[in-house]
């Protein structure tokens, strides 16, 4: 079992919590230097903090706070100590900006290096970073970590899919990083070009930046004959490198020496017990330029609370796969559901290909839920009876999962839109009718 920073990664729980309390106090003190936090912390006396749970005495920070204090309102260092700016992708509204000092960049790269080594990847690997560079944190985040580990790093970015395949072939790429939707698309192009995705030298994939189901991970693993590891992060908390799966693939370790985690009820902000599903709330514990207190990530997940220590030896908490963002929740005929629940069902049918789309329409006064599904080419052989059977099986399984009865529309392989970054799965046309 390889480690990047064995001491930090396996710190006994009591020592880890001691460190969290110390860093929490330092972070609160540092926050007082920012215009935004100065007033908000007037009534807080961090010298009284004695356990990590004391973080709940602090006010939350929301994405809207970041927007309203655009541009430097949360910065705690002089302007000339800032060396990098990133921005969130703005999938849910106006983008927000994040600033980093030189030390922040070092720490971030170190966290990413831990993640990489934790999966069994290392210096001898050739790493193709098939994700957007620039303001999006996925590109540079993994790039710095991979170079720190000493991997031969190919900053191929997204797009130009045939060239990606060529690079994999010419330079014997062994590890890639991509969104799950894009790497599935790459495999389709490989097949069109006459390649077998399993014939490349690939052995490990880092997949993240968008919700995906366990079934989707298994598909990626089967298609490429690799191990795929889930990677979670967000720009406000650096980017990738917040939580990542180890070789056990049983939840993502969240680096608690740098991030203090709470899970709260998204409706009232009450802290939930370990194991309950809720919104992840994170306080940064080492960030210099732009520390955040109790940041409401908007992401729904739970702490893996199986009472077991992870057999990889790491002591840091594990979080479940992300179910979606609180604002991804769809209300269809009064029923609350998440797109990931539909994906779970779809991907359990081997006939169903990996790209799908959820369409919401209004028919009269009723919502209708249409799921467009691509099938693998062999299903289009013309056996209508088999197609009908498949359709009714999918309808029934989705209805069992989410209560609402969907309409299924089968599509030709390759006909639904593909994305290079985060996939857009839901088209809600109810407002337009
Ligand atoms: O997506 C950072 C990142 C890059 C993570 C590359 C992993 C790999 P943002 O663009 O700010 O940053 O978007 C963050 O994406 O709040 C989640 O809703 C979603 N997200 C990120 N990783 C996962 C994941 C990057 N593994 C937002 N599973 C987050 C599900 C994810 N959702």
Short mmCIF file of C-alpha atoms and ligand atoms in Angstrom, two decimals:
data_model
loop_
_atom_site.label_atom_id
_atom_site.label_comp_id
_atom_site.label_asym_id
_atom_site.label_seq_id
_atom_site.Cartn_x
_atom_site.Cartn_y
_atom_site.Cartn_z
CA UNK A 1 0.00 0.00 0.00
CA UNK A 2 1.67 3.20 -1.12
CA UNK A 3 1.36 6.57 0.61
CA UNK A 4 2.39 10.07 -0.40
CA UNK A 5 2.40 11.44 3.14
CA UNK A 6 1.96 8.45 5.42
CA UNK A 7 2.24 10.47 8.61
CA UNK A 8 -0.60 12.86 7.71
CA UNK A 9 -2.76 10.21 6.06
CA UNK A 10 -2.69 7.78 8.98
CA UNK A 11 -2.69 10.20 11.90
CA UNK A 12 -4.56 8.63 14.85
CA UNK A 13 -8.03 10.15 15.28
CA UNK A 14 -7.24 11.97 18.53
CA UNK A 15 -4.18 13.61 16.99
CA UNK A 16 -6.12 14.48 13.85
CA UNK A 17 -8.87 16.14 15.87
CA UNK A 18 -6.34 18.03 17.99
CA UNK A 19 -4.79 19.33 14.79
CA UNK A 20 -8.21 20.30 13.43
CA UNK A 21 -9.02 22.35 16.52
CA UNK A 22 -5.70 24.17 16.36
CA UNK A 23 -6.08 24.89 12.65
CA UNK A 24 -9.71 25.91 13.09
CA UNK A 25 -8.70 28.54 15.64
CA UNK A 26 -5.96 29.81 13.34
CA UNK A 27 -8.38 29.93 10.43
CA UNK A 28 -10.97 31.94 12.34
CA UNK A 29 -8.28 34.39 13.43
CA UNK A 30 -7.08 34.70 9.85
CA UNK A 31 -10.63 35.23 8.54
CA UNK A 32 -10.89 38.38 10.62
CA UNK A 33 -8.53 39.97 8.11
CA UNK A 34 -11.14 39.80 5.34
CA UNK A 35 -13.75 42.47 4.76
CA UNK A 36 -16.51 39.85 4.61
CA UNK A 37 -15.73 37.94 7.82
CA UNK A 38 -14.57 40.83 10.01
CA UNK A 39 -18.04 41.82 11.15
CA UNK A 40 -19.55 38.38 11.05
CA UNK A 41 -17.07 37.08 13.62
CA UNK A 42 -17.48 39.89 16.15
CA UNK A 43 -19.29 37.65 18.65
CA UNK A 44 -17.11 34.58 18.19
CA UNK A 45 -14.40 33.70 20.71
CA UNK A 46 -12.42 30.91 19.10
CA UNK A 47 -10.11 30.59 22.11
CA UNK A 48 -13.00 28.67 23.71
CA UNK A 49 -13.00 26.00 21.00
CA UNK A 50 -11.89 22.60 22.32
CA UNK A 51 -13.31 20.06 19.82
CA UNK A 52 -13.90 20.01 16.05
CA UNK A 53 -17.69 20.12 16.59
CA UNK A 54 -17.28 23.63 17.98
CA UNK A 55 -17.14 24.72 14.37
CA UNK A 56 -20.95 24.71 14.49
CA UNK A 57 -20.77 27.93 16.54
CA UNK A 58 -19.66 29.75 13.40
CA UNK A 59 -21.97 31.21 10.77
CA UNK A 60 -22.34 29.46 7.41
CA UNK A 61 -20.78 30.81 4.23
CA UNK A 62 -22.81 30.42 1.04
CA UNK A 63 -22.12 30.70 -2.65
CA UNK A 64 -24.22 33.83 -2.60
CA UNK A 65 -21.88 35.37 0.00
CA UNK A 66 -19.04 34.75 -2.45
CA UNK A 67 -20.98 36.33 -5.29
CA UNK A 68 -21.96 39.38 -3.26
CA UNK A 69 -18.36 39.91 -2.14
CA UNK A 70 -16.90 39.55 -5.62
CA UNK A 71 -14.00 40.17 -6.14
CA UNK A 72 -11.59 40.38 -3.16
CA UNK A 73 -14.07 40.52 -0.28
CA UNK A 74 -12.98 37.22 1.29
CA UNK A 75 -9.25 37.58 0.75
CA UNK A 76 -7.04 37.64 3.85
CA UNK A 77 -3.58 38.33 2.36
CA UNK A 78 -2.08 41.42 0.72
CA UNK A 79 -2.77 41.50 -3.02
CA UNK A 80 0.85 40.79 -3.94
CA UNK A 81 0.76 37.43 -2.15
CA UNK A 82 -1.90 36.08 -4.48
CA UNK A 83 -0.44 33.94 -7.25
CA UNK A 84 -3.48 32.30 -8.85
CA UNK A 85 -7.14 32.87 -9.50
CA UNK A 86 -9.70 30.20 -10.41
CA UNK A 87 -13.39 30.33 -11.02
CA UNK A 88 -16.23 27.91 -10.47
CA UNK A 89 -17.88 26.63 -13.59
CA UNK A 90 -21.04 28.59 -12.93
CA UNK A 91 -23.31 25.60 -13.69
CA UNK A 92 -25.84 27.11 -11.28
CA UNK A 93 -25.64 30.86 -11.82
CA UNK A 94 -22.91 33.51 -11.98
CA UNK A 95 -19.36 32.25 -11.50
CA UNK A 96 -17.44 32.88 -8.28
CA UNK A 97 -13.73 33.55 -8.03
CA UNK A 98 -11.18 31.93 -5.72
CA UNK A 99 -7.68 33.15 -4.93
CA UNK A 100 -4.59 31.20 -3.89
CA UNK A 101 -1.26 32.10 -2.34
CA UNK A 102 1.94 30.25 -3.24
CA UNK A 103 1.54 28.10 -0.13
CA UNK A 104 -2.06 27.34 -1.09
CA UNK A 105 -0.93 26.03 -4.46
CA UNK A 106 1.75 23.89 -2.78
CA UNK A 107 -0.75 22.45 -0.30
CA UNK A 108 -3.28 21.75 -3.03
CA UNK A 109 -0.70 19.94 -5.17
CA UNK A 110 0.27 17.91 -2.12
CA UNK A 111 -3.31 16.85 -1.48
CA UNK A 112 -3.73 15.83 -5.10
CA UNK A 113 -0.46 13.87 -4.88
CA UNK A 114 -1.89 11.97 -1.90
CA UNK A 115 -4.97 11.10 -3.98
CA UNK A 116 -2.95 9.90 -6.96
CA UNK A 117 -0.65 7.68 -4.93
CA UNK A 118 -3.60 6.35 -2.90
CA UNK A 119 -5.02 4.69 -6.07
CA UNK A 120 -1.80 2.81 -6.80
CA UNK A 121 -0.65 5.23 -9.51
CA UNK A 122 2.87 6.62 -9.28
CA UNK A 123 6.04 7.96 -10.78
CA UNK A 124 6.34 5.25 -13.42
CA UNK A 125 2.96 6.09 -14.96
CA UNK A 126 2.21 8.15 -18.05
CA UNK A 127 -0.65 10.46 -17.12
CA UNK A 128 -3.00 12.00 -19.66
CA UNK A 129 -5.02 14.84 -18.19
CA UNK A 130 -8.12 14.75 -20.42
CA UNK A 131 -9.96 17.57 -18.74
CA UNK A 132 -10.41 21.27 -19.29
CA UNK A 133 -7.49 23.54 -18.34
CA UNK A 134 -7.93 27.21 -17.55
CA UNK A 135 -10.30 28.66 -15.00
CA UNK A 136 -11.79 25.21 -14.35
CA UNK A 137 -9.76 23.60 -11.57
CA UNK A 138 -9.76 20.04 -12.93
CA UNK A 139 -6.89 20.65 -15.38
CA UNK A 140 -4.29 22.54 -13.36
CA UNK A 141 -5.31 20.82 -10.11
CA UNK A 142 -4.41 17.33 -11.28
CA UNK A 143 -1.53 18.65 -13.36
CA UNK A 144 0.39 20.07 -10.42
CA UNK A 145 -0.29 16.99 -8.30
CA UNK A 146 0.81 14.59 -11.04
CA UNK A 147 4.04 16.48 -11.66
CA UNK A 148 4.72 16.52 -7.95
CA UNK A 149 4.36 12.72 -7.91
CA UNK A 150 6.77 12.65 -10.85
CA UNK A 151 4.46 11.20 -13.48
CA UNK A 152 5.06 11.94 -17.13
CA UNK A 153 2.17 14.39 -17.47
CA UNK A 154 0.44 15.03 -20.79
CA UNK A 155 -1.73 18.16 -20.52
CA UNK A 156 -4.00 17.11 -23.37
CA UNK A 157 -7.09 18.98 -22.13
CA UNK A 158 -10.50 18.10 -23.55
CA UNK A 159 -11.69 17.77 -27.09
CA UNK A 160 -10.08 16.64 -30.33
CA UNK A 161 -10.98 13.10 -29.38
CA UNK A 162 -9.08 11.36 -32.16
CA UNK A 163 -5.93 13.13 -31.07
CA UNK A 164 -6.52 12.02 -27.48
CA UNK A 165 -6.63 8.44 -28.71
CA UNK A 166 -3.50 8.95 -30.78
CA UNK A 167 -1.65 10.33 -27.74
CA UNK A 168 -2.75 7.35 -25.65
CA UNK A 169 -1.41 5.04 -28.30
CA UNK A 170 1.84 6.85 -29.10
CA UNK A 171 2.89 7.57 -25.53
CA UNK A 172 1.46 4.47 -23.85
CA UNK A 173 -0.74 6.37 -21.45
CA UNK A 174 -1.39 4.30 -18.33
CA UNK A 175 -3.49 6.73 -16.24
CA UNK A 176 -6.11 9.24 -17.34
CA UNK A 177 -8.24 11.90 -15.68
CA UNK A 178 -11.59 12.83 -17.24
CA UNK A 179 -15.24 13.38 -16.54
CA UNK A 180 -17.09 10.04 -16.70
CA UNK A 181 -19.28 11.26 -19.57
CA UNK A 182 -16.35 12.34 -21.72
CA UNK A 183 -14.26 9.22 -21.17
CA UNK A 184 -17.27 7.12 -22.20
CA UNK A 185 -17.52 9.18 -25.36
CA UNK A 186 -13.80 8.62 -26.03
CA UNK A 187 -14.46 4.87 -25.93
CA UNK A 188 -17.23 5.24 -28.53
CA UNK A 189 -14.85 7.07 -30.85
CA UNK A 190 -12.22 4.38 -30.28
CA UNK A 191 -14.67 1.73 -31.45
CA UNK A 192 -15.69 3.83 -34.48
CA UNK A 193 -12.01 4.15 -35.37
CA UNK A 194 -11.51 0.41 -35.16
CA UNK A 195 -9.77 0.24 -31.78
CA UNK A 196 -10.61 -1.96 -28.83
CA UNK A 197 -10.48 0.28 -25.71
CA UNK A 198 -9.06 -2.63 -23.72
CA UNK A 199 -6.02 -2.90 -25.94
CA UNK A 200 -4.40 0.33 -24.76
CA UNK A 201 -1.94 0.41 -21.85
CA UNK A 202 -4.45 2.16 -19.59
CA UNK A 203 -4.68 0.76 -16.08
CA UNK A 204 -6.17 3.52 -13.90
CA UNK A 205 -8.73 6.29 -14.47
CA UNK A 206 -9.58 9.23 -12.21
CA UNK A 207 -13.18 10.22 -12.83
CA UNK A 208 -15.07 13.06 -11.24
CA UNK A 209 -16.45 16.59 -11.48
CA UNK A 210 -19.98 15.32 -12.12
CA UNK A 211 -22.39 12.89 -10.48
CA UNK A 212 -22.19 9.34 -11.76
CA UNK A 213 -23.47 6.06 -10.45
CA UNK A 214 -21.61 2.97 -9.30
CA UNK A 215 -22.94 1.23 -12.40
CA UNK A 216 -21.36 3.91 -14.59
CA UNK A 217 -18.01 3.43 -12.86
CA UNK A 218 -18.26 -0.31 -13.51
CA UNK A 219 -19.01 0.32 -17.15
CA UNK A 220 -15.93 2.50 -17.49
CA UNK A 221 -13.86 -0.19 -15.78
CA UNK A 222 -15.22 -2.91 -18.08
CA UNK A 223 -14.95 -0.94 -21.29
CA UNK A 224 -11.31 -0.01 -20.67
CA UNK A 225 -10.27 -2.90 -18.42
CA UNK A 226 -9.01 -0.49 -15.77
CA UNK A 227 -9.65 0.54 -12.18
CA UNK A 228 -11.63 3.80 -12.02
CA UNK A 229 -11.54 6.01 -8.92
CA UNK A 230 -14.07 8.63 -7.96
CA UNK A 231 -12.70 12.13 -7.35
CA UNK A 232 -14.65 14.89 -5.61
CA UNK A 233 -13.91 18.54 -5.19
CA UNK A 234 -15.05 22.03 -6.03
CA UNK A 235 -13.38 25.29 -6.99
CA UNK A 236 -14.33 26.99 -3.73
CA UNK A 237 -12.37 24.28 -1.86
CA UNK A 238 -9.43 24.37 -4.36
CA UNK A 239 -10.86 21.91 -6.88
CA UNK A 240 -10.01 18.20 -7.14
CA UNK A 241 -8.11 16.82 -4.15
CA UNK A 242 -10.82 17.28 -1.52
CA UNK A 243 -11.95 13.63 -1.42
CA UNK A 244 -10.85 10.63 -3.47
CA UNK A 245 -11.25 6.88 -3.40
CA UNK A 246 -8.50 4.59 -2.22
CA UNK A 247 -7.91 1.10 -3.59
CA UNK A 248 -10.79 -0.22 -1.46
CA UNK A 249 -13.30 1.88 -3.48
CA UNK A 250 -15.60 2.07 -0.49
CA UNK A 251 -16.20 5.79 -0.15
CA UNK A 252 -13.91 8.76 -0.76
CA UNK A 253 -11.41 9.79 1.91
CA UNK A 254 -11.80 13.49 2.65
CA UNK A 255 -8.54 15.05 3.85
CA UNK A 256 -9.49 16.12 7.33
CA UNK A 257 -6.24 17.84 8.20
CA UNK A 258 -7.18 20.43 5.56
CA UNK A 259 -10.98 20.22 5.52
CA UNK A 260 -13.34 20.06 8.47
CA UNK A 261 -16.52 18.27 7.40
CA UNK A 262 -20.07 18.54 8.67
CA UNK A 263 -23.21 17.05 7.12
CA UNK A 264 -26.28 19.22 7.65
CA UNK A 265 -29.96 19.16 6.88
CA UNK A 266 -30.15 21.32 3.74
CA UNK A 267 -33.46 22.82 4.83
CA UNK A 268 -32.61 24.06 8.31
CA UNK A 269 -28.82 23.74 8.60
CA UNK A 270 -28.98 21.39 11.62
CA UNK A 271 -25.93 19.14 11.93
CA UNK A 272 -26.83 15.50 11.19
CA UNK A 273 -25.49 12.33 12.79
CA UNK A 274 -22.79 10.30 10.98
CA UNK A 275 -24.40 8.11 8.30
CA UNK A 276 -27.34 10.41 7.63
CA UNK A 277 -27.60 11.91 4.19
CA UNK A 278 -27.43 15.67 3.93
CA UNK A 279 -25.56 18.64 2.53
CA UNK A 280 -21.77 18.65 2.89
CA UNK A 281 -20.50 21.71 4.73
CA UNK A 282 -16.75 22.26 4.74
CA UNK A 283 -14.37 24.58 6.60
CA UNK A 284 -10.90 24.98 5.14
CA UNK A 285 -8.16 24.39 7.71
CA UNK A 286 -4.98 25.49 6.00
CA UNK A 287 -5.90 27.96 3.33
CA UNK A 288 -4.10 31.29 3.41
CA UNK A 289 -5.46 33.58 0.72
CA UNK A 290 -9.14 32.76 0.94
CA UNK A 291 -10.17 30.61 3.91
CA UNK A 292 -13.83 29.58 4.10
CA UNK A 293 -15.85 28.86 7.22
CA UNK A 294 -18.69 26.31 7.05
CA UNK A 295 -19.06 26.54 3.30
CA UNK A 296 -22.41 25.19 2.07
CA UNK A 297 -21.30 23.03 -0.85
CA UNK A 298 -24.84 22.27 -2.01
CA UNK A 299 -23.75 18.63 -2.51
CA UNK A 300 -25.69 15.75 -1.03
CA UNK A 301 -23.87 12.76 0.44
CA UNK A 302 -23.33 10.95 3.71
CA UNK A 303 -20.42 9.86 5.83
CA UNK A 304 -19.64 6.17 5.36
CA UNK A 305 -20.33 4.97 8.86
CA UNK A 306 -19.76 1.23 8.76
CA UNK A 307 -17.92 1.24 12.08
CA UNK A 308 -14.83 -0.08 10.33
CA UNK A 309 -11.46 1.54 9.85
CA UNK A 310 -10.60 1.58 6.17
CA UNK A 311 -8.30 -1.33 5.48
CA UNK A 312 -6.00 0.95 3.48
CA UNK A 313 -4.84 2.31 6.85
CA UNK A 314 -5.95 5.89 6.31
CA UNK A 315 -7.79 7.43 9.22
CA UNK A 316 -9.54 10.22 7.33
CA UNK A 317 -13.33 10.10 7.07
CA UNK A 318 -14.96 8.57 3.99
CA UNK A 319 -17.91 10.11 2.17
CA UNK A 320 -20.36 8.32 -0.10
CA UNK A 321 -20.79 8.95 -3.79
CA UNK A 322 -22.42 12.38 -4.33
CA UNK A 323 -26.13 11.96 -5.00
CA UNK A 324 -26.35 15.35 -6.71
CA UNK A 325 -26.63 18.98 -5.76
CA UNK A 326 -29.49 20.08 -3.53
CA UNK A 327 -30.66 22.18 -6.46
CA UNK A 328 -30.54 19.18 -8.86
CA UNK A 329 -33.63 17.86 -7.18
CA UNK A 330 -36.52 17.61 -9.59
CA UNK A 331 -40.11 17.80 -8.50
CA UNK A 332 -42.23 15.81 -10.89
CA UNK A 333 -45.92 15.45 -10.15
CA UNK A 334 -45.15 16.39 -6.58
CA UNK A 335 -42.51 13.69 -6.18
CA UNK A 336 -38.92 14.63 -5.32
CA UNK A 337 -36.29 12.82 -7.31
CA UNK A 338 -32.66 13.09 -8.39
CA UNK A 339 -31.35 12.37 -11.90
CA UNK A 340 -28.79 10.01 -10.34
CA UNK A 341 -31.62 7.68 -9.27
CA UNK A 342 -32.67 7.31 -12.90
CA UNK A 343 -29.05 6.77 -13.98
CA UNK A 344 -28.68 3.98 -11.42
CA UNK A 345 -31.60 2.11 -12.96
CA UNK A 346 -30.63 2.70 -16.59
CA UNK A 347 -27.07 1.54 -16.16
CA UNK A 348 -28.22 -1.72 -14.63
CA UNK A 349 -29.56 -2.76 -18.08
CA UNK A 350 -26.69 -4.09 -20.21
CA UNK A 351 -28.60 -3.25 -23.41
CA UNK A 352 -28.62 0.45 -22.52
CA UNK A 353 -25.67 2.54 -23.73
CA UNK A 354 -24.06 5.16 -21.52
CA UNK A 355 -25.63 8.42 -22.75
CA UNK A 356 -29.15 9.32 -21.70
CA UNK A 357 -31.31 12.40 -21.30
CA UNK A 358 -34.18 13.30 -18.99
CA UNK A 359 -36.83 15.56 -20.50
CA UNK A 360 -39.56 17.21 -18.46
CA UNK A 361 -42.60 18.55 -20.22
CA UNK A 362 -46.01 19.75 -19.25
CA UNK A 363 -48.93 17.93 -20.86
CA UNK A 364 -52.07 19.81 -19.92
CA UNK A 365 -51.72 20.32 -16.20
CA UNK A 366 -49.57 17.23 -15.69
CA UNK A 367 -45.80 16.88 -15.75
CA UNK A 368 -44.44 14.21 -18.00
CA UNK A 369 -41.10 12.55 -17.56
CA UNK A 370 -39.44 11.29 -20.71
CA UNK A 371 -36.22 9.34 -20.58
CA UNK A 372 -34.30 9.20 -23.84
CA UNK A 373 -32.09 6.18 -23.91
CA UNK A 374 -29.50 5.08 -26.43
CA UNK A 375 -29.23 1.37 -27.01
CA UNK A 376 -26.19 -0.57 -28.10
CA UNK A 377 -26.26 -1.22 -31.87
CA UNK A 378 -26.97 -4.94 -31.57
CA UNK A 379 -30.37 -4.09 -30.05
CA UNK A 380 -31.44 -2.39 -33.25
CA UNK A 381 -31.53 -5.69 -35.11
CA UNK A 382 -35.25 -5.31 -35.56
CA UNK A 383 -36.56 -7.67 -32.90
CA UNK A 384 -39.52 -5.51 -31.91
CA UNK A 385 -40.82 -7.91 -29.30
CA UNK A 386 -37.50 -7.78 -27.43
CA UNK A 387 -37.49 -3.99 -27.64
CA UNK A 388 -40.99 -3.74 -26.18
CA UNK A 389 -40.07 -6.09 -23.36
CA UNK A 390 -37.00 -4.03 -22.59
CA UNK A 391 -39.04 -0.84 -22.62
CA UNK A 392 -41.57 -2.15 -20.14
CA UNK A 393 -38.80 -3.54 -17.88
CA UNK A 394 -37.10 -0.13 -17.79
CA UNK A 395 -40.38 1.69 -17.14
CA UNK A 396 -41.18 -0.65 -14.28
CA UNK A 397 -37.72 -0.41 -12.69
CA UNK A 398 -37.72 3.38 -12.85
CA UNK A 399 -41.22 3.55 -11.42
CA UNK A 400 -40.17 1.23 -8.58
CA UNK A 401 -37.30 3.57 -7.79
CA UNK A 402 -38.91 7.00 -8.10
CA UNK A 403 -42.68 6.33 -8.10
CA UNK A 404 -43.25 8.45 -11.22
CA UNK A 405 -43.94 6.46 -14.39
CA UNK A 406 -41.64 7.62 -17.20
CA UNK A 407 -42.06 7.37 -20.95
CA UNK A 408 -39.07 5.75 -22.59
CA UNK A 409 -37.83 6.84 -25.99
CA UNK A 410 -35.18 4.62 -27.55
CA UNK A 411 -32.63 6.46 -29.63
CA UNK A 412 -30.09 5.40 -32.23
CA UNK A 413 -26.59 4.93 -30.82
CA UNK A 414 -24.66 8.20 -30.96
CA UNK A 415 -27.71 10.41 -31.47
CA UNK A 416 -27.92 12.23 -28.13
CA UNK A 417 -25.66 15.26 -27.51
CA UNK A 418 -22.19 14.52 -26.06
CA UNK A 419 -20.25 16.87 -23.79
CA UNK A 420 -16.55 17.37 -23.30
CA UNK A 421 -16.92 18.59 -19.73
CA UNK A 422 -19.81 18.16 -17.38
CA UNK A 423 -22.73 16.40 -19.04
CA UNK A 424 -26.11 18.12 -19.12
CA UNK A 425 -28.61 15.34 -18.48
CA UNK A 426 -31.83 17.19 -17.73
CA UNK A 427 -33.84 19.36 -20.10
CA UNK A 428 -36.72 20.93 -18.21
CA UNK A 429 -39.20 22.48 -20.63
CA UNK A 430 -42.06 22.88 -18.20
CA UNK A 431 -41.55 26.61 -17.85
CA UNK A 432 -41.64 27.10 -21.61
CA UNK A 433 -45.08 25.68 -22.31
O1 LIG B 1 -15.71 20.10 -10.64
C1 LIG B 1 -13.64 20.26 -9.39
C2 LIG B 1 -13.25 18.91 -9.86
C3 LIG B 1 -12.51 18.76 -11.01
C4 LIG B 1 -13.59 17.77 -9.13
C5 LIG B 1 -12.12 17.52 -11.45
C6 LIG B 1 -13.20 16.52 -9.53
C7 LIG B 1 -12.47 16.39 -10.69
P1 LIG B 1 -16.51 22.92 -9.88
O2 LIG B 1 -16.51 23.17 -11.34
O3 LIG B 1 -16.47 24.04 -8.95
O4 LIG B 1 -15.27 22.04 -9.49
O5 LIG B 1 -17.79 22.02 -9.60
C8 LIG B 1 -17.98 21.49 -8.33
O6 LIG B 1 -19.14 19.53 -9.19
O7 LIG B 1 -19.98 20.92 -6.03
C9 LIG B 1 -20.32 18.84 -7.29
O8 LIG B 1 -21.64 19.27 -7.42
C10 LIG B 1 -19.79 18.39 -8.63
N1 LIG B 1 -18.81 17.32 -8.45
C11 LIG B 1 -17.47 17.40 -8.39
N2 LIG B 1 -16.93 16.17 -8.24
C12 LIG B 1 -17.96 15.28 -8.20
C13 LIG B 1 -18.06 13.86 -8.05
C14 LIG B 1 -14.97 20.76 -9.93
N3 LIG B 1 -17.00 13.07 -7.95
C15 LIG B 1 -19.22 20.65 -8.29
N4 LIG B 1 -19.30 13.33 -8.02
C16 LIG B 1 -19.43 20.01 -6.93
C17 LIG B 1 -20.40 14.10 -8.14
C18 LIG B 1 -19.16 16.02 -8.33
N5 LIG B 1 -20.36 15.43 -8.30
#
